[in-house]
N, CA and C of each residue as an Amber inpcrd file, in Angstrom:
protein
   615
 -41.2590000   4.9040000 -67.0280000 -41.4610000   6.0340000 -66.1210000
 -42.1170000   5.5570000 -64.8310000 -42.9390000   4.5090000 -64.8940000
 -43.5840000   4.0280000 -63.6810000 -42.5760000   3.3870000 -62.7440000
 -41.5050000   2.7940000 -63.3240000 -40.4740000   2.1940000 -62.4680000
 -39.5230000   3.2360000 -61.9290000 -39.2700000   4.2820000 -62.6160000
 -38.3220000   5.2940000 -62.1880000 -38.8150000   6.0380000 -60.9740000
 -40.1260000   6.2210000 -60.8360000 -40.6450000   6.9930000 -59.7120000
 -40.4200000   6.2800000 -58.3840000 -40.7390000   4.9870000 -58.2750000
 -40.4460000   4.3000000 -57.0050000 -38.9560000   4.2800000 -56.6650000
 -38.1040000   4.1450000 -57.6670000 -36.6640000   4.1570000 -57.3960000
 -36.2290000   5.5080000 -56.8740000 -36.7760000   6.5790000 -57.4420000
 -36.4170000   7.9180000 -56.9760000 -36.8620000   8.1210000 -55.5450000
 -38.0780000   7.6180000 -55.2380000 -38.5600000   7.7530000 -53.8550000
 -37.7120000   6.9200000 -52.8920000 -37.2810000   5.7520000 -53.3640000
 -36.4200000   4.8990000 -52.5230000 -35.1060000   5.5860000 -52.2090000
 -34.5260000   6.2510000 -53.2210000 -33.2740000   6.9850000 -52.9790000
 -33.5020000   8.1330000 -51.9990000 -34.6390000   8.8250000 -52.1510000
 -34.9160000   9.9360000 -51.2300000 -35.0950000   9.4250000 -49.8020000
 -35.7910000   8.2820000 -49.6640000 -35.9670000   7.7170000 -48.3210000
 -34.6400000   7.2910000 -47.7000000 -33.7950000   6.6980000 -48.5100000
 -32.4660000   6.2850000 -48.0060000 -31.6280000   7.4770000 -47.5900000
 -31.6970000   8.5800000 -48.3910000 -30.9450000   9.7880000 -48.0340000
 -31.4260000  10.3500000 -46.7100000 -32.7490000  10.3310000 -46.5010000
 -33.2750000  10.8360000 -45.2350000 -32.8730000   9.9360000 -44.0660000
 -32.9260000   8.6350000 -44.3050000 -32.5380000   7.6890000 -43.2420000
 -31.0600000   7.8100000 -42.9100000 -30.2250000   8.0790000 -43.9370000
 -28.7860000   8.1980000 -43.6990000 -28.4690000   9.3590000 -42.7760000
 -29.3320000  10.3920000 -42.7940000 -29.1030000  11.5330000 -41.9050000
 -29.2190000  11.0990000 -40.4500000 -30.1590000  10.1770000 -40.1600000
 -30.3970000   9.7430000 -38.7840000 -29.5970000   8.4990000 -38.3930000
 -28.8180000   7.9690000 -39.3280000 -28.0660000   6.7460000 -39.0360000
 -27.0740000   6.9140000 -37.8840000 -26.2920000   8.0270000 -37.8450000
 -25.3910000   8.1850000 -36.6930000 -26.1330000   8.2400000 -35.3700000
 -27.2840000   8.9230000 -35.3490000 -28.0540000   8.9990000 -34.1090000
 -28.5550000   7.6300000 -33.6980000 -29.0280000   6.8530000 -34.6970000
 -29.5040000   5.5020000 -34.4180000 -28.3820000   4.6110000 -33.8940000
 -27.2030000   4.7510000 -34.5200000 -26.0480000   3.9480000 -34.0680000
 -25.6640000   4.2900000 -32.6360000 -25.6190000   5.5840000 -32.2920000
 -25.2880000   5.9940000 -30.9200000 -26.3190000   5.4750000 -29.9340000
 -27.6030000   5.4830000 -30.3760000 -28.6340000   4.9580000 -29.4940000
 -28.4630000   3.4790000 -29.2200000 -28.1640000   2.7130000 -30.2840000
 -27.9330000   1.2800000 -30.0990000 -26.7380000   1.0110000 -29.1840000
 -25.6610000   1.8140000 -29.3630000 -24.4960000   1.6500000 -28.4920000
 -24.8420000   1.9650000 -27.0370000 -25.6480000   3.0060000 -26.8530000
 -26.0400000   3.3600000 -25.4910000 -26.8720000   2.2540000 -24.8580000
 -27.8340000   1.7050000 -25.6310000 -28.6330000   0.6040000 -25.1040000
 -27.7740000  -0.6220000 -24.7980000 -26.7880000  -0.8990000 -25.6970000
 -25.9080000  -2.0410000 -25.4420000 -25.0680000  -1.8540000 -24.1940000
 -24.5540000  -0.6400000 -24.0040000 -23.7510000  -0.3610000 -22.8100000
 -24.5890000  -0.5040000 -21.5480000 -25.8220000  -0.0090000 -21.6100000
 -26.7100000  -0.1080000 -20.4480000 -27.0000000  -1.5700000 -20.1240000
 -27.2000000  -2.3940000 -21.1600000 -27.4790000  -3.8140000 -20.9370000
 -26.2770000  -4.5250000 -20.3200000 -25.0730000  -4.1520000 -20.7980000
 -23.8590000  -4.7740000 -20.2450000 -23.6940000  -4.4230000 -18.7790000
 -23.9610000  -3.1360000 -18.4470000 -23.8250000  -2.7170000 -17.0530000
 -24.8330000  -3.4240000 -16.1550000 -26.0640000  -3.6140000 -16.6710000
 -27.0790000  -4.2940000 -15.8740000 -26.7730000  -5.7640000 -15.7100000
 -26.1220000  -6.3480000 -16.7280000 -25.8350000  -7.7850000 -16.6820000
 -24.5760000  -8.1020000 -15.8950000 -23.6740000  -7.1120000 -15.7590000
 -22.4120000  -7.3690000 -15.0620000 -22.6600000  -7.6040000 -13.5860000
 -21.8910000  -8.4950000 -12.9570000 -22.0630000  -8.7230000 -11.5100000
 -21.6510000  -7.5080000 -10.7070000 -22.2680000  -7.3990000  -9.5340000
 -21.9550000  -6.2810000  -8.6510000 -20.5080000  -6.3940000  -8.1720000
 -19.7620000  -5.2750000  -8.1880000 -18.3800000  -5.3290000  -7.6810000
 -18.3610000  -5.6370000  -6.1990000 -17.4340000  -6.5250000  -5.8290000
 -17.3110000  -6.9010000  -4.4330000 -16.6200000  -5.8070000  -3.6410000
 -17.0550000  -5.6750000  -2.4070000 -16.4380000  -4.6800000  -1.5300000
 -15.0000000  -5.0900000  -1.2520000 -14.0840000  -4.1300000  -1.2230000
 -12.6740000  -4.4610000  -0.9710000 -12.4900000  -5.1130000   0.3810000
 -11.7710000  -6.2300000   0.3830000 -11.5180000  -6.9490000   1.6270000
 -10.3650000  -6.2930000   2.3760000 -10.4960000  -6.2960000   3.6860000
  -9.4510000  -5.7250000   4.5220000  -8.2320000  -6.6310000   4.5180000
  -7.0470000  -6.0250000   4.4020000  -5.8120000  -6.7890000   4.4150000
  -5.5810000  -7.3720000   5.7950000  -5.3370000  -8.6700000   5.8340000
  -5.0680000  -9.3170000   7.1110000  -3.6510000  -8.9930000   7.5650000
  -3.4930000  -8.6340000   8.8300000  -2.1330000  -8.3630000   9.3070000
  -1.2850000  -9.6240000   9.2370000  -0.0320000  -9.4460000   8.8600000
   0.8700000 -10.5900000   8.7460000   1.1060000 -11.2130000  10.1100000
   1.0730000 -12.5120000  10.1840000   1.3060000 -13.2290000  11.4280000
   2.6610000 -13.9200000  11.3640000   3.1390000 -14.3100000  12.5470000
   4.4430000 -14.9710000  12.5970000   4.2700000 -16.4480000  12.2860000
   3.8370000 -16.7050000  11.0650000   3.7250000 -18.0570000  10.5330000
   4.4110000 -18.0780000   9.1710000   5.1920000 -19.0970000   8.8910000
   5.9180000 -19.1150000   7.6040000   4.9700000 -19.1000000   6.4290000
   5.2700000 -18.2360000   5.4500000   4.4640000 -18.2070000   4.2340000
   5.0510000 -19.1220000   3.1540000   6.2740000 -19.5720000   3.3300000
   6.8110000 -20.6000000   2.4520000   7.9570000 -21.3080000   3.1730000
   8.2280000 -22.5270000   2.7780000   9.3500000 -23.2820000   3.3350000
   9.8560000 -24.2400000   2.2680000  11.0790000 -24.7400000   2.5090000
  11.7020000 -25.6740000   1.5750000  12.5420000 -26.6660000   2.3730000
  12.4640000 -27.9200000   2.0090000  13.2090000 -28.9620000   2.7100000
  14.3620000 -29.4540000   1.8430000  15.4630000 -29.7930000   2.5310000
  16.6050000 -30.3850000   1.8410000  17.1230000 -29.5180000   0.7210000
  17.3730000 -28.2510000   1.0040000  17.7760000 -27.3290000  -0.0510000
  19.2900000 -27.0980000  -0.0340000  19.8030000 -26.6370000  -1.1600000
  21.2090000 -26.2690000  -1.2970000  21.3030000 -25.1970000  -2.3720000
  21.9760000 -24.0890000  -2.0510000  22.1140000 -22.9750000  -2.9750000
  23.5990000 -22.7030000  -3.1730000  24.0200000 -22.6290000  -4.4370000
  25.4110000 -22.3520000  -4.7680000  25.5130000 -21.0880000  -5.6010000
  26.6090000 -20.3590000  -5.4070000  26.9010000 -19.1980000  -6.2510000
  28.2760000 -19.3890000  -6.8730000  28.4010000 -18.9830000  -8.1430000
  29.6290000 -19.1740000  -8.9000000  30.0990000 -17.8410000  -9.4780000
  31.3830000 -17.7320000  -9.6790000  31.9600000 -16.5560000 -10.3100000
  31.7970000 -16.6080000 -11.8150000  32.2340000 -15.5530000 -12.4760000
  32.1190000 -15.4870000 -13.9340000  32.9410000 -16.5710000 -14.6250000
  33.9820000 -17.0710000 -13.9330000  34.8040000 -18.1280000 -14.5130000
  34.2820000 -19.5260000 -14.1690000  33.1400000 -19.5740000 -13.4680000
  32.5580000 -20.8570000 -13.1060000  33.0310000 -21.4110000 -11.7780000
  33.9800000 -20.7510000 -11.1290000  34.4960000 -21.2390000  -9.8520000
  33.4600000 -21.0520000  -8.7520000  33.3860000 -22.0050000  -7.8390000
  32.4540000 -21.9480000  -6.7230000  32.8580000 -20.8460000  -5.7490000
  31.9060000 -19.9680000  -5.4090000  32.1570000 -18.8930000  -4.4520000
  31.5660000 -19.2070000  -3.0820000  30.3760000 -19.7740000  -3.0460000
  29.7500000 -20.0930000  -1.7730000  28.6960000 -21.1670000  -1.9640000
  28.3950000 -21.8590000  -0.8890000  27.3360000 -22.8630000  -0.8750000
  26.6410000 -22.8200000   0.4770000  25.3240000 -22.6950000   0.4640000
  24.5160000 -22.6750000   1.6780000  23.4880000 -23.7960000   1.5770000
  23.4230000 -24.6340000   2.6020000  22.4890000 -25.7520000   2.5870000
  21.9070000 -25.9410000   3.9700000  20.8340000 -26.7080000   4.0540000
  20.1770000 -26.9760000   5.3180000  19.0730000 -27.9930000   5.1460000
  18.5290000 -28.4650000   6.2660000  17.4460000 -29.4430000   6.2090000
  16.1140000 -28.7770000   5.9170000  15.9390000 -27.5230000   6.3250000
  14.7060000 -26.8010000   6.0260000  14.9470000 -25.2930000   6.1630000
  14.2940000 -24.5280000   5.2810000  14.3620000 -23.0680000   5.3440000
  12.9370000 -22.5450000   5.4140000  12.7120000 -21.5010000   6.2410000
  11.3880000 -20.9070000   6.4200000  11.4970000 -19.3880000   6.3140000
  10.4370000 -18.7590000   5.8110000  10.3640000 -17.3000000   5.7280000
   9.1310000 -16.8260000   6.4830000   9.3070000 -15.7910000   7.3310000
   8.2120000 -15.2250000   8.1090000   7.8750000 -13.8390000   7.5510000
   6.6410000 -13.6270000   7.0770000   6.3090000 -12.3610000   6.4170000
   6.1820000 -11.1730000   7.3590000   5.9090000 -11.4080000   8.6550000
   5.6820000 -10.2670000   9.5440000   6.9500000  -9.4800000   9.8180000
   8.0910000 -10.1590000   9.9100000   9.3500000  -9.4500000  10.1590000
  10.4130000  -9.7530000   9.0950000  10.0390000 -10.4860000   8.0460000
  10.9300000 -10.7840000   6.9160000  12.1610000 -11.5690000   7.3580000
  12.0070000 -12.3890000   8.3820000  13.1090000 -13.2030000   8.9030000
  13.1480000 -14.5340000   8.1630000  14.3520000 -15.0210000   7.9160000
  14.5650000 -16.3370000   7.3080000  15.2830000 -17.2190000   8.3200000
  14.7940000 -18.4480000   8.4970000  15.4110000 -19.4160000   9.3990000
  15.8180000 -20.6550000   8.6180000  16.9850000 -21.2040000   8.9610000
  17.4950000 -22.4000000   8.3030000  17.8940000 -23.4050000   9.3840000
  17.3370000 -24.6000000   9.3140000  17.6870000 -25.6650000  10.2510000
  18.8950000 -26.4340000   9.7260000  19.7580000 -26.8710000  10.6670000
  20.9570000 -27.6390000  10.3170000  21.7140000 -26.9440000   9.1790000
  22.0170000 -25.6740000   9.4020000  22.6340000 -24.8500000   8.3540000
  24.1110000 -25.1750000   8.2010000  24.5550000 -25.1760000   6.9510000
  25.9670000 -25.3720000   6.6240000  26.3490000 -24.3600000   5.5520000
  27.4210000 -23.6430000   5.8000000  27.8480000 -22.5930000   4.8810000
  29.3110000 -22.7850000   4.5330000  29.6070000 -22.6380000   3.2480000
  30.9860000 -22.6740000   2.7650000  31.1920000 -21.4630000   1.8630000
  32.2080000 -20.6500000   2.1770000  32.5300000 -19.4730000   1.3720000
  34.0060000 -19.5090000   1.0270000  34.3130000 -19.2710000  -0.2590000
  35.6920000 -19.3270000  -0.7250000  36.0690000 -18.0190000  -1.3970000
  37.3280000 -17.6450000  -1.2100000  37.8890000 -16.5040000  -1.9380000
  39.3800000 -16.7390000  -2.1260000  40.0510000 -15.7570000  -2.6920000
  41.4650000 -15.9180000  -3.0240000  42.3480000 -16.0630000  -1.7920000
  41.8650000 -15.5970000  -0.6340000  42.6880000 -15.6560000   0.5790000
  42.4010000 -16.8800000   1.4350000  41.4810000 -17.7400000   1.0180000
  41.1870000 -18.9290000   1.8040000  39.7160000 -19.2780000   1.7440000
  39.2380000 -19.9820000   2.7650000  37.8300000 -20.3520000   2.8070000
  37.3230000 -20.3280000   4.2480000  36.0020000 -20.1800000   4.3770000
  35.3280000 -20.1700000   5.6670000  34.2270000 -21.2170000   5.6400000
  34.1640000 -22.0110000   6.7110000  33.1310000 -23.0310000   6.8350000
  32.3980000 -22.8120000   8.1540000  31.0690000 -22.8330000   8.1230000
  30.2690000 -22.6110000   9.3280000  29.1410000 -23.6260000   9.3910000
  28.8060000 -24.0560000  10.6160000  27.7000000 -24.9740000  10.8480000
  26.9750000 -24.5570000  12.1110000  25.6560000 -24.7770000  12.1420000
  24.8430000 -24.4780000  13.3120000  23.5190000 -25.2130000  13.2030000
  22.9050000 -25.4910000  14.3530000  21.5880000 -26.1360000  14.3160000
  20.5330000 -25.1920000  13.7530000  20.7280000 -23.8830000  13.9630000
  19.7630000 -22.9040000  13.4560000  20.4910000 -21.6500000  13.0170000
  20.1990000 -21.2000000  11.8060000  20.7200000 -19.9320000  11.2970000
  19.5270000 -19.0510000  10.9580000  19.5280000 -17.8180000  11.4650000
  18.4400000 -16.8870000  11.1790000  19.0150000 -15.5370000  10.7890000
  18.2550000 -14.8130000   9.9630000  18.6540000 -13.4780000   9.5360000
  17.6500000 -12.4650000  10.0400000  18.0860000 -11.2150000  10.1730000
  17.1420000 -10.1560000  10.5130000  16.4560000  -9.6650000   9.2430000
  15.4630000  -8.7740000   9.4080000  14.6890000  -8.3070000   8.2730000
  15.5040000  -7.5600000   7.2470000  16.5750000  -6.8920000   7.6710000
  17.4160000  -6.1220000   6.7550000  18.5520000  -6.9500000   6.1630000
  18.6420000  -8.2240000   6.5430000  19.7220000  -9.0950000   6.0820000
  21.0900000  -8.4980000   6.4070000  21.1670000  -7.7790000   7.5400000
  22.4250000  -7.1380000   7.9120000  23.2640000  -8.0030000   8.8390000
  22.6600000  -9.0300000   9.4240000  23.4100000  -9.9090000  10.3030000
  22.7670000 -11.2810000  10.3310000  23.5860000 -12.2730000  10.6970000
  23.1570000 -13.6650000  10.7280000  23.4410000 -14.2200000  12.1160000
  22.4270000 -14.8230000  12.7070000  22.5620000 -15.3890000  14.0480000
  22.6360000 -16.9010000  13.9300000  23.7480000 -17.4780000  14.4110000
  23.9350000 -18.9200000  14.4150000  23.7680000 -19.4040000  15.8420000
  22.9210000 -20.4270000  16.0330000  22.6190000 -20.9200000  17.3730000
  22.6790000 -22.4430000  17.3960000  23.1990000 -22.9800000  18.4940000
  23.2370000 -24.4150000  18.7120000  24.4270000 -25.0970000  18.0830000
  25.3920000 -25.5190000  18.9050000  26.5880000 -26.2340000  18.4200000
  27.2120000 -25.5140000  17.2330000  27.5080000 -24.2400000  17.4270000
  28.0150000 -23.4110000  16.3400000  29.5120000 -23.6210000  16.1800000
  29.9570000 -23.7870000  14.9480000  31.3820000 -23.8110000  14.6300000
  31.6150000 -22.9600000  13.3890000  32.6460000 -22.1310000  13.4660000
  33.0540000 -21.3130000  12.3330000  34.5470000 -21.5000000  12.1520000
  34.9590000 -21.9860000  11.0070000  36.3730000 -22.2060000  10.7220000
  36.8080000 -21.3000000   9.5830000  37.9280000 -20.6310000   9.8030000
  38.5090000 -19.7920000   8.7600000  39.9190000 -20.2810000   8.4810000
  40.1620000 -20.6390000   7.2180000  41.4790000 -21.1180000   6.8190000
  42.0210000 -20.1910000   5.7350000  43.1560000 -19.5700000   6.0470000
  43.7850000 -18.6730000   5.0940000  44.8740000 -19.3900000   4.3200000
  44.9680000 -19.0850000   3.0430000  45.9800000 -19.7170000   2.2130000
  47.3600000 -19.1750000   2.5320000  48.3690000 -19.9770000   2.2940000
  49.7470000 -19.5520000   2.5410000  50.1300000 -18.4570000   1.5540000
  50.8860000 -17.4890000   2.0490000  51.3080000 -16.3820000   1.1910000
  52.7060000 -15.9330000   1.5290000  53.0350000 -14.7430000   1.0700000
  54.3790000 -14.2360000   1.3130000  54.6310000 -13.9800000   2.7920000
  53.5510000 -13.6730000   3.5220000  53.7400000 -13.3220000   4.9330000
  54.0500000 -14.5330000   5.7940000  53.7390000 -15.7480000   5.3150000
  54.0170000 -16.9160000   6.1350000  53.1590000 -18.0860000   5.7280000
  53.1360000 -19.1270000   6.5710000  52.3880000 -20.3320000   6.2440000
  50.8810000 -20.1080000   6.3800000  50.1630000 -21.1400000   6.0290000
  48.7020000 -21.0730000   6.1070000  48.2530000 -20.8110000   7.5350000
  47.2990000 -19.9030000   7.7170000  46.7620000 -19.5700000   9.0380000
  45.3640000 -20.1520000   9.1690000  44.9740000 -20.4280000  10.3900000
  43.6510000 -20.9860000  10.6400000  43.0620000 -20.3590000  11.8880000
  41.7360000 -20.2750000  11.9260000  41.0260000 -19.7310000  13.0820000
  39.7350000 -20.5140000  13.2330000  39.4000000 -20.8330000  14.4870000
  38.2360000 -21.6570000  14.7520000  37.4430000 -21.0570000  15.9050000
  36.1400000 -20.8020000  15.6790000  35.2230000 -20.3260000  16.7150000
  34.2490000 -21.4470000  17.0380000  33.9160000 -21.6010000  18.3250000
  32.9430000 -22.5970000  18.7480000  32.1600000 -22.0510000  19.9290000
  30.8620000 -22.3170000  19.9380000  30.0130000 -21.8570000  21.0280000
  28.5690000 -22.1890000  20.7410000  27.6690000 -21.7080000  21.6080000
  26.2410000 -21.9330000  21.4170000  25.5740000 -20.8200000  20.6310000
  26.3020000 -19.7070000  20.4630000  25.7060000 -18.6060000  19.6980000
  26.7990000 -17.7110000  19.1410000  26.6910000 -17.4070000  17.8680000
  27.6070000 -16.4760000  17.2230000  26.8000000 -15.5900000  16.2780000
  27.1130000 -14.3190000  16.2680000  26.4550000 -13.3720000  15.3820000
  27.4730000 -12.9030000  14.3360000  27.1590000 -13.1480000  13.0760000
  28.0370000 -12.7700000  11.9810000  27.3800000 -11.6450000  11.2000000
  28.1010000 -10.5540000  11.0150000  27.5440000  -9.3950000  10.3260000
  27.7420000  -9.5350000   8.8240000  26.8380000  -8.8870000   8.0760000
  26.7950000  -9.0920000   6.6230000  28.0450000  -8.5790000   5.9250000
  28.7810000  -7.6720000   6.5700000  30.0050000  -7.1850000   5.9160000
  31.0930000  -8.2530000   5.8830000  30.8630000  -9.3750000   6.6060000
  31.8110000 -10.4750000   6.5910000  33.0730000 -10.2270000   7.3880000
  33.1320000  -9.1080000   8.0890000  34.3470000  -8.7550000   8.8090000
  34.2090000  -8.8900000  10.3270000  32.9720000  -8.9340000  10.8280000
  32.7950000  -8.9140000  12.2860000  32.0160000 -10.1260000  12.7720000
  32.4530000 -10.6570000  13.9080000  31.7890000 -11.7600000  14.5890000
  31.6610000 -11.3770000  16.0600000  30.4960000 -11.6460000  16.6430000
  30.2650000 -11.2840000  18.0420000  29.4820000 -12.3870000  18.7270000
  29.6520000 -12.4720000  20.0450000  28.8930000 -13.4220000  20.8450000
  28.7850000 -12.8960000  22.2640000  27.6010000 -13.0200000  22.8480000
  27.3820000 -12.6530000  24.2480000  27.2700000 -13.8860000  25.1310000
  27.5610000 -15.0510000  24.5700000  27.5870000 -16.2980000  25.3210000
  28.9980000 -16.8630000  25.2960000  29.3000000 -17.8100000  26.2010000
  30.6510000 -18.3830000  26.2260000  31.0680000 -18.8960000  24.8590000
  32.3330000 -18.6310000  24.5280000  32.8460000 -18.9780000  23.2150000
  34.2840000 -19.4420000  23.3430000  34.7040000 -20.2790000  22.4090000
  36.0790000 -20.7640000  22.3710000  36.7070000 -20.3370000  21.0520000
  37.9070000 -19.8130000  21.1470000  38.6340000 -19.3450000  19.9760000
  39.9650000 -20.0730000  19.8910000  40.2210000 -20.6970000  18.7550000
  41.4920000 -21.3620000  18.5120000  42.1220000 -20.7380000  17.2810000
  43.3930000 -20.3490000  17.4170000  44.0800000 -19.6740000  16.3130000
  45.5300000 -20.1560000  16.2600000  45.8430000 -20.8350000  15.1750000
  47.2110000 -21.3170000  14.9590000  47.7650000 -22.0520000  16.1740000
  46.9400000 -22.9300000  16.7510000  47.3870000 -23.7350000  17.8850000
  47.1730000 -23.0840000  19.2290000  46.8590000 -21.7940000  19.3030000
  46.5750000 -21.1080000  20.5580000  45.0710000 -21.1610000  20.8330000
  44.7030000 -21.4270000  22.0870000  43.2950000 -21.6170000  22.4480000
  42.9230000 -20.6480000  23.5660000  41.7410000 -20.0550000  23.4680000
  41.2510000 -19.1320000  24.4890000  39.7500000 -19.2990000  24.6340000
  39.2510000 -19.1710000  25.8610000  37.8230000 -19.2010000  26.1350000
  37.4380000 -17.9190000  26.8520000  36.2030000 -17.4690000  26.6630000
  35.7410000 -16.2270000  27.2770000  34.2280000 -16.2510000  27.3750000
  33.6770000 -15.3140000  28.1540000  32.2300000 -15.2070000  28.3160000
  31.5810000 -14.4910000  27.1390000  32.3330000 -13.6480000  26.4640000
  31.8080000 -12.9510000  25.2880000  32.9620000 -12.6340000  24.3470000
  32.6080000 -12.2910000  23.1050000  33.6350000 -12.1090000  22.0750000
  33.2320000 -11.0050000  21.1080000  34.2090000 -10.2130000  20.7130000
  34.0640000  -9.2600000  19.6150000  35.2960000  -9.4240000  18.7290000
  35.0770000  -9.7970000  17.4820000  36.2000000 -10.0270000  16.5770000
  36.0090000  -9.2140000  15.3100000  37.0800000  -8.5560000  14.8870000
  37.0660000  -7.7460000  13.6660000  38.1390000  -8.3050000  12.7340000
  37.6910000  -8.8830000  11.6350000  38.6320000  -9.5190000  10.7120000
  39.4960000  -8.4960000   9.9820000  38.9840000  -7.2650000   9.7950000
  39.7610000  -6.2470000   9.0800000  41.0050000  -5.8530000   9.8500000
  40.9500000  -5.9140000  11.1920000  42.1130000  -5.5710000  12.0180000
  42.7960000  -6.8110000  12.5920000  42.0860000  -7.9600000  12.5660000
  42.6470000  -9.1720000  13.1420000  42.6460000  -9.1810000  14.6580000
  41.8610000  -8.2700000  15.2770000  41.8290000  -8.1490000  16.7360000
  40.6070000  -8.8660000  17.2860000  40.8050000  -9.7400000  18.2670000
  39.7290000 -10.4230000  18.9680000  39.6700000  -9.8890000  20.3960000
  38.5200000  -9.3400000  20.7740000  38.3280000  -8.7980000  22.1180000
  37.5460000  -9.8100000  22.9430000  38.2160000 -10.4200000  23.9440000
  37.6080000 -11.4170000  24.8150000  37.2690000 -10.7700000  26.1500000
  36.0710000 -11.0410000  26.6540000  35.6110000 -10.4210000  27.8920000
  35.0800000 -11.4760000  28.8430000  35.0120000 -11.1160000  30.1300000
  34.5200000 -12.0370000  31.1510000  35.6480000 -12.9010000  31.6800000
  35.3290000 -14.1220000  32.0220000  36.3380000 -15.0610000  32.5350000
  37.1280000 -15.6030000  31.3570000  38.2720000 -15.0240000  31.1320000
  39.1110000 -15.3760000  29.9760000  40.1990000 -16.3360000  30.4280000
  40.3340000 -17.4060000  29.6800000  41.4030000 -18.3620000  29.9040000
  42.0910000 -18.6150000  28.5700000  43.4210000 -18.6750000  28.6230000
  44.1820000 -18.8210000  27.3750000  45.2170000 -19.9340000  27.5420000
  45.4050000 -20.6610000  26.4740000  46.4290000 -21.7080000  26.4260000
  47.2400000 -21.4960000  25.1650000  48.4990000 -21.0890000  25.3540000
  49.3650000 -20.7540000  24.2420000  50.2790000 -21.9260000  23.9390000
  50.4270000 -22.1920000  22.6660000  51.3080000 -23.2900000  22.2520000
  52.7520000 -22.8100000  22.2390000  53.6730000 -23.6830000  22.6290000
  55.1050000 -23.3430000  22.6280000  55.6670000 -23.5270000  21.2290000
  56.2130000 -22.4560000  20.6700000  56.8120000 -22.5160000  19.3230000
  58.2150000 -21.9380000  19.3980000
């Protein structure tokens, strides 16, 4: 009986303590949270975003990019000595650019000392010793056709159908040669609009 009394009191004390256990646990959690907050470093003030400058944020030297069709056939290849991207206007520049594009109707080859795109990638400006050659494959309509543009500046639109220049340009097509101060060409219609001092040399066939 002397041992039973202390055990009974111990059980009663434990029952009373169990009532306050949730409160004690919440208190310990609160103290722990407060300690973590006091120990954590002060949050840094948000830094102001620096305005983008016209300096390249990335560049690549000696690059070449190829695209292939689902059958593995080469569709296009773009290469150059260096490519740069400018974050302020999203312009891409390529030095010593060379482009080759192929399709079922022929292929197009272009070269320029500098190729640049606008921010919307809607047009491509080729500058410096520019040459654009278009060779069409022979078909039912006749033999293989060819077209050659040369000048110091040519603007090619992303739809692949229009070429323009506001500087002197030379156009050669199936042996016929013409020079002009400016050019507007639409591949969908096959019409080349030459303006300014136009000179033409037609081959005798």
